[in-house]
CSV table of C-alpha atoms and ligand atoms in Angstrom, one decimal:
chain,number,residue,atom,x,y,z
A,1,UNK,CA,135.9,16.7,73.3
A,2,UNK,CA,131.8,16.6,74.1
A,3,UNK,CA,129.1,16.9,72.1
A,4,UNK,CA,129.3,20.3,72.8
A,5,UNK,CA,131.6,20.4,70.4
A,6,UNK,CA,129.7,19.4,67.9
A,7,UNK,CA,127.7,21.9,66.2
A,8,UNK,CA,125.2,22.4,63.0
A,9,UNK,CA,127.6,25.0,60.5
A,10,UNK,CA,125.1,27.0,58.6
A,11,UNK,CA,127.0,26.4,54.5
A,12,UNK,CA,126.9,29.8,52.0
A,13,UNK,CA,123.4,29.3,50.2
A,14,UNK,CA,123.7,30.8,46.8
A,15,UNK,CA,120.4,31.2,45.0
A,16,UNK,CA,119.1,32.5,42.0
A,17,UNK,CA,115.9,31.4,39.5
A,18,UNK,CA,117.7,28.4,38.3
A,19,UNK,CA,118.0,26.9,41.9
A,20,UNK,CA,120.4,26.7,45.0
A,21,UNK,CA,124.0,26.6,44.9
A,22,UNK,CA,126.1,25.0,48.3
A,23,UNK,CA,129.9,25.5,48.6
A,24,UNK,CA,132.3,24.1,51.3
A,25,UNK,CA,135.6,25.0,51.8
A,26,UNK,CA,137.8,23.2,54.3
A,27,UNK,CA,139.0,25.2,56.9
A,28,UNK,CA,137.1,28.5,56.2
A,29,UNK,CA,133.4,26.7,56.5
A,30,UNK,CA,134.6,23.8,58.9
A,31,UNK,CA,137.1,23.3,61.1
A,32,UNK,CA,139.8,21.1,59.7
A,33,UNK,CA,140.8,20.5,56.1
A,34,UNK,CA,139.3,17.5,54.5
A,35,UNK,CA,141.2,14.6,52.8
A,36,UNK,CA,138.0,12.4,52.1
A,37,UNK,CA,134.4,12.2,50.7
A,38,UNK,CA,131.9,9.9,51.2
A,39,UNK,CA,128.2,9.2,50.7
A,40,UNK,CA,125.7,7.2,52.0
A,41,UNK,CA,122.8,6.2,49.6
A,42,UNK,CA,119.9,3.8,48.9
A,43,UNK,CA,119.5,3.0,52.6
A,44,UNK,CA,116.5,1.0,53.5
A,45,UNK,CA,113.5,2.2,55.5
A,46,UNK,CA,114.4,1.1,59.1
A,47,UNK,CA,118.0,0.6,58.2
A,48,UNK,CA,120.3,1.7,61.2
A,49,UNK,CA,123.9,2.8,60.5
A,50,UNK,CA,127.0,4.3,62.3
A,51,UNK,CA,127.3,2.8,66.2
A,52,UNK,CA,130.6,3.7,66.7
A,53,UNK,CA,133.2,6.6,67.6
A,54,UNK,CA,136.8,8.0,66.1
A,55,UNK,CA,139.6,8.8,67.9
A,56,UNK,CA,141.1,11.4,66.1
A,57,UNK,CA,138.5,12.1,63.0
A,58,UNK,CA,136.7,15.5,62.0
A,59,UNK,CA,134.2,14.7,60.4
A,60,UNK,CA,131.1,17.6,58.7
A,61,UNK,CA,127.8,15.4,57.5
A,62,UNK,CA,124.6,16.8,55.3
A,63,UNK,CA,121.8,15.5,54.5
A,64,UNK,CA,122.1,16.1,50.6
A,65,UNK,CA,118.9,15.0,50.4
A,66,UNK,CA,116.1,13.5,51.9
A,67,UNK,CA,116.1,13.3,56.2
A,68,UNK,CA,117.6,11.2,58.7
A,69,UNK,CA,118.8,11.4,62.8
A,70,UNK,CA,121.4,11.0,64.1
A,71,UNK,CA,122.2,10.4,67.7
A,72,UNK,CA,125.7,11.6,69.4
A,73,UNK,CA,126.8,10.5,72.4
A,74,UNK,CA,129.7,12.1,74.3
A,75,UNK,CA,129.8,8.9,77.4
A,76,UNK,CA,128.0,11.2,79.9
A,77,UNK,CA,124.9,13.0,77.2
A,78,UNK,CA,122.9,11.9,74.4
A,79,UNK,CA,121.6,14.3,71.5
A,80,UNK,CA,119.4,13.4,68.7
A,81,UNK,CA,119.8,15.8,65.5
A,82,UNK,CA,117.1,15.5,62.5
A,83,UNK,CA,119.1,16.6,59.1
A,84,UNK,CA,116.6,17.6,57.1
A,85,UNK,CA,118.7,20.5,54.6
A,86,UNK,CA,121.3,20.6,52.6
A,87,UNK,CA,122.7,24.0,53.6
A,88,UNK,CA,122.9,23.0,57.2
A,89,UNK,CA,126.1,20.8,58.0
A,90,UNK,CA,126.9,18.6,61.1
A,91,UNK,CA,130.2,18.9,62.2
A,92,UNK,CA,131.2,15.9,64.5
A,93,UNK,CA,134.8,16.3,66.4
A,94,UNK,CA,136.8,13.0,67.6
A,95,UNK,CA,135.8,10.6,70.7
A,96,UNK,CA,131.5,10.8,69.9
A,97,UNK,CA,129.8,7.7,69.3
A,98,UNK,CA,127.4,8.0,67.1
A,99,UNK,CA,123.6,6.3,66.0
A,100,UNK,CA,122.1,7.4,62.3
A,101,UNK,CA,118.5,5.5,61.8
A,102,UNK,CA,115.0,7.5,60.5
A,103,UNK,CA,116.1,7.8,57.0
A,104,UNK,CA,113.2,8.5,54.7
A,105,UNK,CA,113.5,7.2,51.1
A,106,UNK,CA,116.0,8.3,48.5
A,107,UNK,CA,118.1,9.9,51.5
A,108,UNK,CA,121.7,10.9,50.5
A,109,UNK,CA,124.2,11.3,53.2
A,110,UNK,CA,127.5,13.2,52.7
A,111,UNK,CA,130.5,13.2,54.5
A,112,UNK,CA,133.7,14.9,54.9
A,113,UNK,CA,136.6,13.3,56.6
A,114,UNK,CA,139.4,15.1,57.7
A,115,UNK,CA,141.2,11.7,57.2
A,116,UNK,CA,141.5,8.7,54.4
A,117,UNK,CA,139.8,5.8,56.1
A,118,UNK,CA,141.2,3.7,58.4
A,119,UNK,CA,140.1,0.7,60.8
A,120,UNK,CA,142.1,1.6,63.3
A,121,UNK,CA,140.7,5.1,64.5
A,122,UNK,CA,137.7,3.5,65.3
A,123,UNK,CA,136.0,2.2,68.5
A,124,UNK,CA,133.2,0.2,67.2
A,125,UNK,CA,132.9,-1.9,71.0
A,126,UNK,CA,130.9,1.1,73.4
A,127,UNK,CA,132.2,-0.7,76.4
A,128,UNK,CA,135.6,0.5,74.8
A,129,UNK,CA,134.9,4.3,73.8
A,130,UNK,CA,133.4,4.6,77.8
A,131,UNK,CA,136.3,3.0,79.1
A,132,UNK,CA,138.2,5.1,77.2
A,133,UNK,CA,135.9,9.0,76.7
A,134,UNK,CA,136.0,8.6,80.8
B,201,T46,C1,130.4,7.7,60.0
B,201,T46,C2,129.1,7.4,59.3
B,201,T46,C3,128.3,8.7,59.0
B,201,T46,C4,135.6,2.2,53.5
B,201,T46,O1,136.2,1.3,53.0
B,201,T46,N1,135.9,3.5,53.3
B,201,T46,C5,135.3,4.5,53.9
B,201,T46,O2,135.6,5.7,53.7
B,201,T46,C6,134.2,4.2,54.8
B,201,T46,C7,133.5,5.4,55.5
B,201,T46,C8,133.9,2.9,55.0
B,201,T46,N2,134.5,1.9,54.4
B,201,T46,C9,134.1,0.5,54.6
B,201,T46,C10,134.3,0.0,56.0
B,201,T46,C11,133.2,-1.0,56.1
B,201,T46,O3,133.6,-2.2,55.6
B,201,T46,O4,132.7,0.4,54.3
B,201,T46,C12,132.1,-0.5,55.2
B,201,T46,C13,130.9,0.2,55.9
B,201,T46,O5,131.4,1.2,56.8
B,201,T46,P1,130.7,1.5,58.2
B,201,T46,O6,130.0,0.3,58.7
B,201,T46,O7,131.7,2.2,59.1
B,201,T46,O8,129.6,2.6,57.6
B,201,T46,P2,128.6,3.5,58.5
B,201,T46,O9,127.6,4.0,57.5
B,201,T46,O10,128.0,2.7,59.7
B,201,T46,O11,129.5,4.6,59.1
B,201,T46,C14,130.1,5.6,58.2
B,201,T46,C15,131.5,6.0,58.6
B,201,T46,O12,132.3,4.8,58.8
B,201,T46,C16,131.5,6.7,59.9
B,201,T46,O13,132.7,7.3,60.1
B,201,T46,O14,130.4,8.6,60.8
B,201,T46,O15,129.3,6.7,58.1
């Protein structure tokens, strides 16, 4: 898998004059079924998260609200991606590291996980995910 896997998945907009409506549904708007939800909230200005890779997780990401980058890496190229809109998801396949920092304030990151979390499908040494992507 490379990062040109990974691709931003344009999510059903539904709007009308009391606001936007957003739907997912696994396997029709992203490419795996999900088993998992998770968000990332009241992150501090400067704060850098993620810096590591999965072995075998799908995972979609959207910027709920609010902004931030984040930076996939494949072991041979590097891509920075701004999420700036909740419509627009990120879909990340297994074996990408990846970097999130630039969050602006009250950013909400959302995550679906085609797996419950565990420890063990990650690579959080890079040494290891190059040794290992290559
Ligand atoms: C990713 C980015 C976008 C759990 O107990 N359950 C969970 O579902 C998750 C995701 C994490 N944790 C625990 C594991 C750590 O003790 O929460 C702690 C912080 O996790 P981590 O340092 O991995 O968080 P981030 O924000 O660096 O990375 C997370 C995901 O782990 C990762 O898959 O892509 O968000």
């Amino acid at each position: 898998m490379s990062i040109e896997h990974c691709k931003i998945i344009d999510l059903p907009k539904i709007h009308d004059a009391r606001g936007n409506l957003t739907f997912i549904e696994g396997s029709r708007h992203v490419p795996f079924d999900f088993k998992r939800v998770y968000y990332l909230y009241d992150v501090p200005g400067g704060a850098e998260r993620g810096g590591h890779a999965h072995k075998e997780l799908h995972q979609l990401i959207v910027a709920m609200s609010g902004s931030f980058d984040i930076v996939l890496d494949d072991g041979q190229e590097k891509k920075r991606i701004h999420l700036a809109r909740s419509y627009y998801g990120l879909y990340v396949c297994p074996m990408i590291w990846r970097e999130m920092d630039n969050f602006s304030s009250g950013a909400v990151c959302l995550v679906l996980a085609s797996n419950l979390y565990d420890e063990a499908d990650y690579y959080r040494d890079y040494q290891e995910f190059l040794k290992d992507v290559r």
